[in-house]
Amino acid sequence: MTALLILALPMLLCVSCAAQTNDAANEEEFWIQRRQEMVEVLRRYEIGNPRVLAAMQAVRRHTFIPAAHRNRHTAYGDHPCPIGYDQTISQPFIVAYMTEKMSLREGEKVLEIGTGSGYQAAVLAEMGVEVYSIEIVPELAEHARRALASQGYDRVKVLTGDGYKGWPEHSPFDAIIVTCAPDQVPRALVDQLKDGGRMILPLGVGFQRLVILRKKGDRVEQEDDIGVRFVPMVKGK
Ligand code: SAH
């Protein structure tokens, strides 16, 4: 009887291992399918850059939504999702759109303002650029660092601090993506752009517009783009 138990136990454990591996594989397949559907929606909205679409397919968006706010049915929907601290992870279309508008080349240096969940930073990392990101809420900065590291994006640098100041030690940047809305273009960020650099930001209080700036020598060209809705960029103390 004892011998039988000794023989049977490893077998039982193996069966339970296999079941767990299967569950994990099914779970991963579930999320891959959700991402494929999300990318189809992006194509329909005319996101055409194959590198952007590949990055959106690659990043496991659900893992950036804190567990307490994660929902199997809405994590990949085309709308923002709460991430705590009254903040949201941007809707997939906006993440893809802003990334596409920056025409990023591999190896470029990019600053993001408003790390939030870390999702946009991960999409940028998938585009092959060097990512620096600033978040003002310390708990979110910490969450984003952990989420990014757990997904292998450990080269993304996250600073807990005030985005209005930019990150002078790592400037100048080829591109700056602002994911919270200031009421005016932050001067320090324009100063930290390279000649030929570009910046995209939602501008305004209440009604906001995406604005694209291009620095050319000492001139800055401004192009107004689509209407959007972002959380406000708060003034640091
Ligand atoms: N890019 C994020 C979503 C941004 S939500 C993502 O992919 O999940 C906007 C974020 O901007 C919030 O986390 C908010 O705390 C942050 N924020 C607001 N004002 C800021 C400031 N002055 N400096 C840095 N971050 C700021």
Coordinates of N, CA and C and ligand atoms in Angstrom, one line a residue:
M1 N 0.8 -1.2 0.0 CA 0.0 0.0 0.0 C 0.9 1.3 0.0
T2 N 1.9 1.3 0.9 CA 2.8 2.4 1.0 C 3.5 2.6 -0.3
A3 N 4.0 1.4 -0.9 CA 4.7 1.5 -2.1 C 3.9 2.1 -3.2
L4 N 2.6 1.6 -3.2 CA 1.7 2.1 -4.2 C 1.5 3.6 -4.2
L5 N 1.4 4.1 -2.9 CA 1.2 5.6 -2.7 C 2.5 6.3 -3.2
I6 N 3.7 5.7 -2.9 CA 4.9 6.4 -3.3 C 5.0 6.5 -4.8
L7 N 4.5 5.4 -5.5 CA 4.5 5.4 -6.9 C 3.5 6.4 -7.5
A8 N 2.3 6.4 -6.8 CA 1.2 7.2 -7.4 C 1.4 8.7 -7.2
L9 N 2.0 9.0 -6.1 CA 2.1 10.5 -5.8 C 2.8 11.3 -6.8
P10 N 4.0 10.9 -7.3 CA 4.6 11.7 -8.4 C 3.7 11.8 -9.6
M11 N 3.0 10.7 -9.9 CA 2.2 10.7 -11.1 C 1.0 11.7 -10.9
L12 N 0.5 11.7 -9.7 CA -0.6 12.7 -9.4 C -0.1 14.1 -9.6
L13 N 1.1 14.3 -9.0 CA 1.7 15.7 -9.1 C 1.9 16.1 -10.5
C14 N 2.4 15.1 -11.4 CA 2.6 15.4 -12.8 C 1.4 15.8 -13.5
V15 N 0.3 15.0 -13.2 CA -1.0 15.4 -13.8 C -1.4 16.8 -13.5
S16 N -1.2 17.1 -12.2 CA -1.6 18.5 -11.8 C -0.7 19.5 -12.4
C17 N 0.6 19.2 -12.6 CA 1.5 20.1 -13.3 C 1.0 20.4 -14.7
A18 N 0.7 19.3 -15.4 CA 0.3 19.4 -16.8 C -1.0 20.2 -16.9
A19 N -1.9 20.0 -15.9 CA -3.1 20.8 -16.0 C -2.8 22.3 -15.8
Q20 N -1.9 22.6 -14.9 CA -1.5 24.0 -14.7 C -0.9 24.6 -15.9
T21 N 0.0 23.8 -16.6 CA 0.7 24.3 -17.8 C -0.4 24.6 -18.9
N22 N -1.3 23.7 -19.0 CA -2.4 23.8 -19.9 C -3.2 25.1 -19.7
D23 N -3.6 25.3 -18.4 CA -4.3 26.5 -18.0 C -3.6 27.7 -18.4
A24 N -2.3 27.7 -18.1 CA -1.5 28.9 -18.4 C -1.4 29.2 -19.9
A25 N -1.3 28.1 -20.7 CA -1.3 28.2 -22.1 C -2.6 28.7 -22.6
N26 N -3.7 28.2 -22.1 CA -5.0 28.7 -22.5 C -5.2 30.1 -22.2
E27 N -4.8 30.5 -21.0 CA -4.9 31.9 -20.5 C -4.1 32.8 -21.5
E28 N -2.9 32.4 -21.8 CA -2.0 33.2 -22.7 C -2.7 33.3 -24.1
E29 N -3.3 32.2 -24.6 CA -4.0 32.2 -25.9 C -5.2 33.2 -25.9
F30 N -5.9 33.2 -24.7 CA -7.0 34.1 -24.6 C -6.5 35.6 -24.8
W31 N -5.4 36.0 -24.1 CA -5.0 37.3 -24.2 C -4.4 37.7 -25.6
I32 N -3.7 36.7 -26.2 CA -3.2 36.9 -27.6 C -4.4 37.2 -28.5
Q33 N -5.5 36.5 -28.4 CA -6.6 36.7 -29.2 C -7.2 38.1 -29.0
R34 N -7.3 38.5 -27.7 CA -7.8 39.9 -27.4 C -6.9 40.9 -28.1
R35 N -5.6 40.7 -28.1 CA -4.7 41.6 -28.7 C -4.9 41.7 -30.2
Q36 N -5.1 40.5 -30.8 CA -5.3 40.5 -32.3 C -6.6 41.3 -32.6
E37 N -7.6 41.1 -31.8 CA -8.9 41.9 -32.0 C -8.6 43.4 -31.9
M38 N -7.8 43.7 -30.9 CA -7.5 45.1 -30.7 C -6.7 45.7 -31.9
V39 N -5.8 44.9 -32.4 CA -5.0 45.4 -33.6 C -5.9 45.5 -34.8
E40 N -6.9 44.7 -34.9 CA -7.9 44.8 -36.0 C -8.6 46.1 -35.9
V41 N -9.0 46.5 -34.7 CA -9.7 47.8 -34.5 C -8.7 48.9 -34.9
L42 N -7.5 48.8 -34.5 CA -6.5 49.9 -34.8 C -6.3 50.0 -36.4
R43 N -6.3 48.9 -37.1 CA -6.2 48.9 -38.5 C -7.4 49.7 -39.1
R44 N -8.6 49.3 -38.6 CA -9.8 50.0 -39.0 C -9.8 51.5 -38.8
Y45 N -9.1 51.9 -37.8 CA -9.0 53.3 -37.5 C -7.7 53.9 -38.2
E46 N -7.2 53.1 -39.2 CA -6.2 53.6 -40.1 C -4.8 53.9 -39.5
I47 N -4.5 53.0 -38.4 CA -3.1 53.0 -38.0 C -2.5 52.0 -39.0
G48 N -1.5 52.6 -39.7 CA -1.0 51.8 -40.9 C 0.5 51.4 -40.7
N49 N 1.2 52.0 -39.8 CA 2.7 51.7 -39.6 C 2.8 50.3 -39.0
P50 N 3.4 49.4 -39.8 CA 3.5 48.0 -39.4 C 4.3 47.8 -38.1
R51 N 5.3 48.7 -37.9 CA 6.1 48.6 -36.6 C 5.2 49.0 -35.4
V52 N 4.4 49.9 -35.6 CA 3.5 50.3 -34.5 C 2.5 49.2 -34.2
L53 N 1.9 48.6 -35.3 CA 1.0 47.5 -35.1 C 1.6 46.3 -34.4
A54 N 2.9 46.0 -34.8 CA 3.6 44.9 -34.2 C 3.9 45.2 -32.7
A55 N 4.2 46.4 -32.4 CA 4.4 46.7 -31.0 C 3.1 46.6 -30.2
M56 N 2.0 47.0 -30.8 CA 0.7 46.9 -30.1 C 0.3 45.4 -29.9
Q57 N 0.7 44.6 -30.9 CA 0.4 43.2 -30.8 C 1.3 42.5 -29.7
A58 N 2.6 43.0 -29.6 CA 3.5 42.4 -28.7 C 3.3 42.7 -27.2
V59 N 3.0 44.0 -26.9 CA 2.9 44.3 -25.4 C 1.7 43.8 -24.8
R60 N 1.9 43.1 -23.6 CA 0.8 42.4 -22.9 C 0.1 43.5 -22.0
R61 N -0.7 44.2 -22.7 CA -1.4 45.4 -22.0 C -2.0 45.0 -20.7
H62 N -2.6 43.9 -20.6 CA -3.3 43.5 -19.3 C -2.4 43.5 -18.1
T63 N -1.1 43.2 -18.4 CA -0.2 43.1 -17.2 C 0.2 44.4 -16.7
F64 N -0.1 45.5 -17.4 CA 0.2 46.9 -17.0 C -1.0 47.4 -16.1
I65 N -2.1 46.8 -16.2 CA -3.3 47.3 -15.4 C -3.2 46.6 -14.1
P66 N -3.1 47.4 -13.0 CA -2.9 46.8 -11.6 C -4.0 45.7 -11.4
A67 N -3.7 44.6 -10.8 CA -4.6 43.4 -10.6 C -6.0 43.9 -10.1
A68 N -6.0 44.8 -9.2 CA -7.3 45.2 -8.6 C -8.2 45.9 -9.6
H69 N -7.7 46.4 -10.7 CA -8.5 47.1 -11.7 C -8.6 46.3 -13.0
R70 N -7.9 45.1 -13.1 CA -7.9 44.3 -14.4 C -9.2 43.6 -14.6
N71 N -9.7 43.7 -15.9 CA -10.9 43.0 -16.2 C -10.7 42.3 -17.5
R72 N -11.0 41.0 -17.5 CA -10.8 40.1 -18.7 C -11.5 40.7 -19.9
H73 N -12.6 41.3 -19.7 CA -13.5 41.7 -20.8 C -13.2 43.1 -21.3
T74 N -12.5 43.9 -20.5 CA -12.3 45.3 -21.0 C -10.9 45.7 -21.1
A75 N -9.9 44.9 -20.7 CA -8.5 45.3 -20.7 C -8.0 45.7 -22.1
Y76 N -8.6 45.1 -23.2 CA -8.1 45.4 -24.5 C -9.2 46.2 -25.3
G77 N -10.2 46.7 -24.6 CA -11.2 47.5 -25.3 C -10.7 48.8 -25.7
D78 N -11.3 49.4 -26.7 CA -10.7 50.7 -27.2 C -11.2 51.9 -26.4
H79 N -10.9 51.9 -25.1 CA -11.3 53.0 -24.2 C -10.2 53.0 -23.1
P80 N -10.2 54.1 -22.3 CA -9.2 54.1 -21.2 C -9.7 53.2 -20.1
C81 N -8.8 52.7 -19.2 CA -9.2 51.9 -18.1 C -8.6 52.5 -16.8
P82 N -9.3 52.4 -15.7 CA -8.8 53.0 -14.5 C -7.5 52.2 -14.0
I83 N -6.6 52.9 -13.4 CA -5.4 52.2 -12.9 C -5.1 52.6 -11.4
G84 N -6.2 53.3 -10.8 CA -6.0 53.8 -9.4 C -5.5 55.2 -9.4
Y85 N -5.5 55.8 -8.2 CA -5.1 57.2 -8.0 C -5.7 58.2 -8.9
D86 N -7.0 57.9 -9.3 CA -7.8 58.7 -10.2 C -7.1 58.8 -11.6
Q87 N -6.3 57.9 -12.0 CA -5.6 57.9 -13.3 C -6.1 56.8 -14.2
T88 N -5.8 56.9 -15.5 CA -6.2 55.9 -16.4 C -5.1 55.5 -17.3
I89 N -5.1 54.3 -17.9 CA -4.2 53.8 -18.9 C -4.9 54.3 -20.2
S90 N -4.2 54.9 -21.1 CA -4.8 55.5 -22.3 C -5.4 54.4 -23.2
Q91 N -6.4 54.8 -24.0 CA -7.1 53.9 -24.9 C -6.1 53.4 -26.0
P92 N -6.1 52.2 -26.4 CA -5.1 51.7 -27.4 C -5.0 52.6 -28.6
F93 N -6.1 53.1 -29.2 CA -6.0 53.9 -30.4 C -5.1 55.1 -30.1
I94 N -5.3 55.8 -29.0 CA -4.5 57.0 -28.7 C -3.0 56.7 -28.6
V95 N -2.7 55.5 -27.9 CA -1.3 55.1 -27.7 C -0.7 54.9 -29.1
A96 N -1.4 54.1 -29.9 CA -0.9 53.8 -31.3 C -0.7 55.1 -32.1
Y97 N -1.8 55.9 -32.0 CA -1.8 57.1 -32.9 C -0.6 58.1 -32.5
M98 N -0.4 58.3 -31.2 CA 0.7 59.2 -30.8 C 2.0 58.6 -31.1
T99 N 2.1 57.3 -31.0 CA 3.4 56.6 -31.3 C 3.7 56.8 -32.8
E100 N 2.6 56.5 -33.6 CA 2.8 56.6 -35.1 C 3.2 58.0 -35.5
K101 N 2.5 59.0 -34.9 CA 2.8 60.4 -35.3 C 4.2 60.9 -35.1
M102 N 4.9 60.2 -34.2 CA 6.3 60.6 -33.8 C 7.3 60.0 -34.8
S103 N 6.9 59.2 -35.8 CA 7.8 58.6 -36.8 C 9.1 58.2 -36.2
L104 N 9.1 57.3 -35.2 CA 10.3 57.0 -34.5 C 11.2 56.1 -35.3
R105 N 12.5 56.4 -35.2 CA 13.5 55.5 -35.8 C 14.2 54.8 -34.6
E106 N 14.6 53.5 -35.0 CA 15.3 52.7 -33.9 C 16.5 53.4 -33.3
G107 N 16.7 53.3 -32.0 CA 17.8 53.9 -31.4 C 17.6 55.4 -30.9
E108 N 16.5 56.0 -31.3 CA 16.2 57.4 -30.9 C 16.0 57.4 -29.4
K109 N 16.1 58.6 -28.9 CA 15.9 58.8 -27.4 C 14.6 59.5 -27.2
V110 N 13.7 58.9 -26.4 CA 12.3 59.4 -26.3 C 12.0 59.6 -24.8
L111 N 11.4 60.8 -24.6 CA 10.9 61.1 -23.2 C 9.4 61.0 -23.2
E112 N 8.9 60.3 -22.2 CA 7.4 60.3 -22.0 C 7.1 61.0 -20.7
I113 N 6.1 61.9 -20.7 CA 5.6 62.5 -19.5 C 4.3 61.9 -19.1
G114 N 4.2 61.3 -17.8 CA 3.0 60.6 -17.4 C 3.1 59.1 -17.6
T115 N 4.0 58.4 -16.8 CA 4.3 57.0 -17.0 C 3.0 56.2 -16.8
G116 N 2.2 56.6 -15.8 CA 1.0 55.9 -15.4 C 1.2 54.4 -15.2
S117 N 0.6 53.6 -16.0 CA 0.7 52.1 -15.8 C 2.1 51.6 -16.4
G118 N 2.7 52.4 -17.2 CA 4.0 51.9 -17.9 C 3.7 51.4 -19.3
Y119 N 2.4 51.3 -19.7 CA 2.0 50.7 -21.0 C 2.6 51.4 -22.2
Q120 N 2.4 52.7 -22.3 CA 2.9 53.5 -23.4 C 4.5 53.4 -23.5
A121 N 5.1 53.4 -22.3 CA 6.6 53.2 -22.3 C 7.0 51.9 -22.9
A122 N 6.2 50.8 -22.6 CA 6.5 49.5 -23.1 C 6.3 49.5 -24.6
V123 N 5.3 50.1 -25.1 CA 5.1 50.2 -26.6 C 6.2 50.9 -27.2
L124 N 6.7 52.0 -26.6 CA 7.9 52.7 -27.1 C 9.1 51.8 -27.1
A125 N 9.3 51.1 -26.1 CA 10.5 50.2 -26.0 C 10.4 49.2 -27.1
E126 N 9.2 48.7 -27.4 CA 9.0 47.7 -28.5 C 9.4 48.3 -29.8
M127 N 9.3 49.6 -29.9 CA 9.7 50.3 -31.2 C 11.2 50.5 -31.3
G128 N 11.9 50.0 -30.3 CA 13.4 50.0 -30.4 C 14.0 51.3 -30.1
V129 N 13.3 52.2 -29.3 CA 13.9 53.4 -28.9 C 14.3 53.4 -27.5
E130 N 15.1 54.3 -27.1 CA 15.6 54.4 -25.7 C 14.5 55.2 -24.9
V131 N 13.9 54.7 -23.9 CA 12.8 55.3 -23.3 C 13.1 55.9 -21.9
Y132 N 12.8 57.2 -21.7 CA 12.8 57.8 -20.4 C 11.4 58.2 -20.1
S133 N 10.9 58.0 -18.8 CA 9.6 58.4 -18.5 C 9.5 59.0 -17.1
I134 N 8.6 60.0 -17.0 CA 8.5 60.7 -15.7 C 7.1 60.6 -15.2
E135 N 6.9 60.2 -13.9 CA 5.6 60.1 -13.3 C 5.6 60.8 -12.0
I136 N 4.5 61.6 -11.7 CA 4.5 62.4 -10.5 C 4.0 61.6 -9.3
V137 N 3.1 60.6 -9.5 CA 2.6 59.8 -8.4 C 3.5 58.7 -8.0
P138 N 4.2 58.8 -6.9 CA 5.3 57.8 -6.6 C 4.8 56.3 -6.7
E139 N 3.5 56.1 -6.2 CA 3.0 54.7 -6.2 C 2.9 54.2 -7.7
L140 N 2.4 55.1 -8.6 CA 2.3 54.6 -10.0 C 3.7 54.4 -10.6
A141 N 4.6 55.3 -10.2 CA 6.0 55.1 -10.8 C 6.5 53.8 -10.3
E142 N 6.3 53.4 -9.1 CA 6.8 52.1 -8.6 C 6.1 51.0 -9.3
H143 N 4.7 51.1 -9.4 CA 4.0 50.1 -10.1 C 4.5 49.9 -11.6
A144 N 4.8 51.0 -12.3 CA 5.2 51.0 -13.6 C 6.6 50.3 -13.7
R145 N 7.5 50.7 -12.8 CA 8.9 50.1 -12.8 C 8.8 48.5 -12.7
R146 N 7.9 48.1 -11.8 CA 7.8 46.6 -11.5 C 7.1 46.0 -12.8
A147 N 6.1 46.6 -13.3 CA 5.4 46.0 -14.5 C 6.3 45.9 -15.7
L148 N 7.1 47.0 -15.9 CA 8.0 47.0 -17.0 C 9.1 45.9 -16.8
A149 N 9.7 45.8 -15.6 CA 10.7 44.8 -15.4 C 10.2 43.4 -15.6
S150 N 8.9 43.2 -15.1 CA 8.4 41.8 -15.2 C 8.1 41.4 -16.6
Q151 N 8.0 42.4 -17.5 CA 7.8 42.1 -18.9 C 9.1 42.2 -19.8
G152 N 10.2 42.4 -19.1 CA 11.5 42.4 -19.8 C 11.9 43.7 -20.3
Y153 N 11.1 44.8 -20.0 CA 11.5 46.1 -20.4 C 12.3 46.8 -19.4
D154 N 13.4 46.2 -19.0 CA 14.1 46.7 -17.8 C 15.1 47.9 -18.2
R155 N 15.2 48.1 -19.5 CA 16.0 49.3 -19.9 C 15.3 50.6 -19.9
V156 N 14.0 50.6 -19.7 CA 13.2 51.8 -19.6 C 13.5 52.5 -18.3
K157 N 13.8 53.8 -18.3 CA 14.1 54.4 -17.1 C 12.9 55.3 -16.6
V158 N 12.5 55.1 -15.4 CA 11.3 55.8 -14.8 C 11.8 56.7 -13.7
L159 N 11.5 58.0 -13.8 CA 11.8 59.0 -12.8 C 10.5 59.4 -12.0
T160 N 10.6 59.4 -10.7 CA 9.5 59.9 -9.9 C 9.7 61.4 -9.8
G161 N 8.8 62.2 -10.5 CA 9.1 63.6 -10.4 C 8.1 64.4 -11.3
D162 N 8.4 65.7 -11.4 CA 7.5 66.6 -12.1 C 7.9 66.8 -13.6
G163 N 7.0 66.3 -14.4 CA 7.3 66.4 -15.9 C 7.5 67.7 -16.4
Y164 N 7.0 68.8 -15.8 CA 7.2 70.2 -16.3 C 8.6 70.5 -16.4
K165 N 9.5 69.8 -15.6 CA 10.9 70.1 -15.6 C 11.7 69.3 -16.6
G166 N 11.0 68.3 -17.2 CA 11.7 67.4 -18.1 C 12.8 66.6 -17.3
W167 N 13.8 66.1 -18.1 CA 14.8 65.3 -17.5 C 16.2 65.8 -18.1
P168 N 16.6 67.0 -17.6 CA 17.8 67.6 -18.3 C 19.0 66.7 -18.4
E169 N 19.2 65.9 -17.4 CA 20.5 65.0 -17.5 C 20.5 64.1 -18.7
H170 N 19.3 63.8 -19.2 CA 19.3 62.9 -20.4 C 19.0 63.6 -21.7
S171 N 18.7 64.9 -21.6 CA 18.4 65.6 -22.8 C 19.6 65.8 -23.7
P172 N 19.5 66.2 -25.0 CA 18.3 66.4 -25.7 C 17.6 65.1 -26.2
F173 N 16.3 65.2 -26.4 CA 15.5 64.1 -26.9 C 15.1 64.2 -28.4
D174 N 15.0 63.1 -29.1 CA 14.5 63.1 -30.4 C 13.0 63.3 -30.5
A175 N 12.3 62.8 -29.4 CA 10.9 62.9 -29.4 C 10.4 63.0 -27.9
I176 N 9.3 63.7 -27.7 CA 8.7 63.8 -26.4 C 7.2 63.5 -26.5
I177 N 6.7 62.6 -25.8 CA 5.3 62.2 -25.8 C 4.7 62.6 -24.4
V178 N 3.7 63.5 -24.4 CA 3.1 63.9 -23.1 C 1.8 63.3 -23.1
T179 N 1.5 62.5 -22.0 CA 0.3 61.8 -21.9 C -0.6 62.3 -20.7
C180 N -0.5 63.6 -20.4 CA -1.4 64.3 -19.5 C -1.4 65.7 -20.1
A181 N -2.5 66.4 -19.8 CA -2.7 67.7 -20.5 C -2.4 68.9 -19.8
P182 N -1.3 69.6 -20.2 CA -1.0 71.0 -19.6 C -1.9 72.0 -20.3
D183 N -2.0 73.2 -19.7 CA -2.8 74.3 -20.4 C -1.9 75.1 -21.3
Q184 N -0.6 75.0 -21.2 CA 0.3 75.6 -22.1 C 1.5 74.7 -22.4
V185 N 2.2 74.9 -23.5 CA 3.3 74.0 -23.8 C 4.4 74.3 -22.8
P186 N 4.8 73.2 -22.0 CA 5.9 73.4 -21.0 C 7.2 73.8 -21.7
R187 N 7.7 75.0 -21.3 CA 8.9 75.6 -22.0 C 10.1 74.6 -21.9
A188 N 10.3 74.0 -20.7 CA 11.5 73.2 -20.4 C 11.5 72.0 -21.4
L189 N 10.3 71.5 -21.8 CA 10.3 70.4 -22.7 C 10.7 70.8 -24.1
V190 N 10.3 71.9 -24.5 CA 10.7 72.4 -25.8 C 12.3 72.6 -25.8
D191 N 12.8 73.1 -24.7 CA 14.2 73.3 -24.6 C 15.0 72.0 -24.7
Q192 N 14.3 70.9 -24.2 CA 15.1 69.6 -24.2 C 14.9 68.8 -25.4
L193 N 14.3 69.4 -26.5 CA 14.2 68.7 -27.8 C 15.4 69.0 -28.6
K194 N 15.9 68.0 -29.3 CA 17.0 68.1 -30.3 C 16.5 69.0 -31.4
D195 N 17.5 69.6 -32.1 CA 17.1 70.2 -33.4 C 16.6 69.1 -34.3
G196 N 15.4 69.3 -34.9 CA 14.8 68.2 -35.7 C 13.9 67.3 -34.8
G197 N 13.9 67.6 -33.5 CA 13.1 66.8 -32.6 C 11.6 67.2 -32.7
R198 N 10.7 66.3 -32.3 CA 9.3 66.5 -32.3 C 8.6 66.1 -31.0
M199 N 7.5 66.8 -30.7 CA 6.8 66.6 -29.5 C 5.3 66.5 -29.8
I200 N 4.6 65.6 -29.1 CA 3.2 65.5 -29.2 C 2.6 65.6 -27.8
L201 N 1.6 66.5 -27.7 CA 0.9 66.7 -26.4 C -0.5 67.1 -26.5
P202 N -1.3 66.6 -25.5 CA -2.7 67.1 -25.5 C -2.7 68.5 -24.8
L203 N -3.3 69.5 -25.4 CA -3.2 70.8 -24.9 C -4.6 71.4 -24.5
G204 N -4.7 71.9 -23.3 CA -6.0 72.6 -23.0 C -6.6 72.1 -21.8
V205 N -7.6 72.9 -21.3 CA -8.4 72.5 -20.1 C -9.8 72.2 -20.6
G206 N -10.3 71.1 -20.1 CA -11.7 70.7 -20.6 C -11.5 70.1 -22.0
F207 N -11.8 71.0 -23.0 CA -11.6 70.5 -24.4 C -10.1 70.6 -24.7
Q208 N -9.6 69.5 -25.2 CA -8.2 69.4 -25.5 C -8.0 69.0 -27.0
R209 N -6.8 69.4 -27.5 CA -6.4 69.0 -28.8 C -5.0 68.5 -28.8
L210 N -4.8 67.5 -29.6 CA -3.4 67.0 -29.7 C -2.6 68.0 -30.5
V211 N -1.4 68.4 -30.1 CA -0.6 69.4 -30.8 C 0.7 68.7 -31.1
I212 N 1.2 68.9 -32.3 CA 2.5 68.4 -32.7 C 3.5 69.5 -32.9
L213 N 4.6 69.5 -32.2 CA 5.6 70.6 -32.4 C 6.8 70.0 -33.1
R214 N 7.4 70.7 -34.0 CA 8.7 70.3 -34.6 C 9.7 71.4 -34.4
K215 N 10.9 71.0 -33.9 CA 11.9 72.1 -33.6 C 12.8 72.1 -34.8
K216 N 13.0 73.3 -35.4 CA 13.8 73.4 -36.6 C 14.7 74.6 -36.3
G217 N 16.0 74.4 -35.9 CA 16.9 75.5 -35.5 C 16.2 76.2 -34.3
D218 N 16.1 77.5 -34.5 CA 15.5 78.2 -33.3 C 14.0 78.5 -33.5
R219 N 13.4 77.8 -34.6 CA 12.0 77.9 -34.8 C 11.3 76.7 -34.3
V220 N 10.0 76.8 -33.9 CA 9.2 75.7 -33.5 C 7.9 75.7 -34.3
E221 N 7.7 74.7 -35.1 CA 6.5 74.7 -35.9 C 5.4 73.9 -35.1
Q222 N 4.2 74.4 -35.2 CA 3.1 73.8 -34.4 C 2.0 73.4 -35.4
E223 N 1.5 72.1 -35.2 CA 0.4 71.6 -36.0 C -0.7 71.1 -35.1
D224 N -1.9 71.6 -35.3 CA -3.0 71.1 -34.4 C -3.6 69.9 -35.0
D225 N -3.9 68.9 -34.1 CA -4.4 67.6 -34.6 C -5.8 67.4 -33.9
I226 N -6.1 66.1 -33.7 CA -7.5 65.7 -33.3 C -7.8 66.1 -31.9
G227 N -9.1 66.2 -31.6 CA -9.6 66.5 -30.2 C -9.4 65.2 -29.4
V228 N -9.0 65.4 -28.1 CA -8.8 64.3 -27.2 C -9.2 64.6 -25.8
R229 N -9.1 63.6 -24.9 CA -9.4 63.8 -23.5 C -8.4 63.1 -22.6
F230 N -7.6 63.8 -22.0 CA -6.6 63.3 -21.1 C -6.8 63.8 -19.7
V231 N -6.2 63.2 -18.7 CA -6.2 63.8 -17.3 C -5.2 65.0 -17.4
P232 N -5.5 66.0 -16.5 CA -4.7 67.2 -16.5 C -3.3 66.9 -16.0
M233 N -2.3 67.7 -16.6 CA -0.9 67.6 -16.1 C -0.9 68.5 -14.9
V234 N -0.6 67.8 -13.7 CA -0.7 68.6 -12.5 C 0.7 69.3 -12.2
K235 N 0.5 70.5 -11.6 CA 1.7 71.3 -11.3 C 2.4 70.7 -10.0
G236 N 3.7 70.4 -10.1 CA 4.4 69.9 -9.0 C 4.5 71.0 -7.9
K237 N 4.8 70.5 -6.7 CA 5.0 71.5 -5.6 C 6.4 72.0 -5.5
Ligands
SAH1 N1 1.0 56.9 -20.3 C1 0.2 56.3 -19.3 C2 -1.2 56.9 -19.0 C3 -1.0 58.3 -18.6 S1 -2.3 58.8 -17.5 C4 0.0 54.8 -19.6 O1 0.4 54.3 -20.6 O2 -0.6 54.1 -18.7 C5 -1.5 60.3 -17.1 C6 -0.4 60.2 -16.1 O3 0.3 61.5 -15.9 C7 -0.9 59.9 -14.7 O4 -0.3 58.8 -14.2 C8 -0.5 61.2 -13.8 O5 -0.2 60.9 -12.5 C9 0.7 61.7 -14.6 N2 1.0 63.1 -14.4 C10 0.1 64.1 -14.2 N3 0.8 65.3 -14.0 C11 2.1 65.0 -14.1 C12 3.3 65.8 -14.1 N4 3.3 67.1 -13.8 N5 4.5 65.1 -14.2 C13 4.5 63.8 -14.4 N6 3.4 63.0 -14.5 C14 2.2 63.6 -14.4

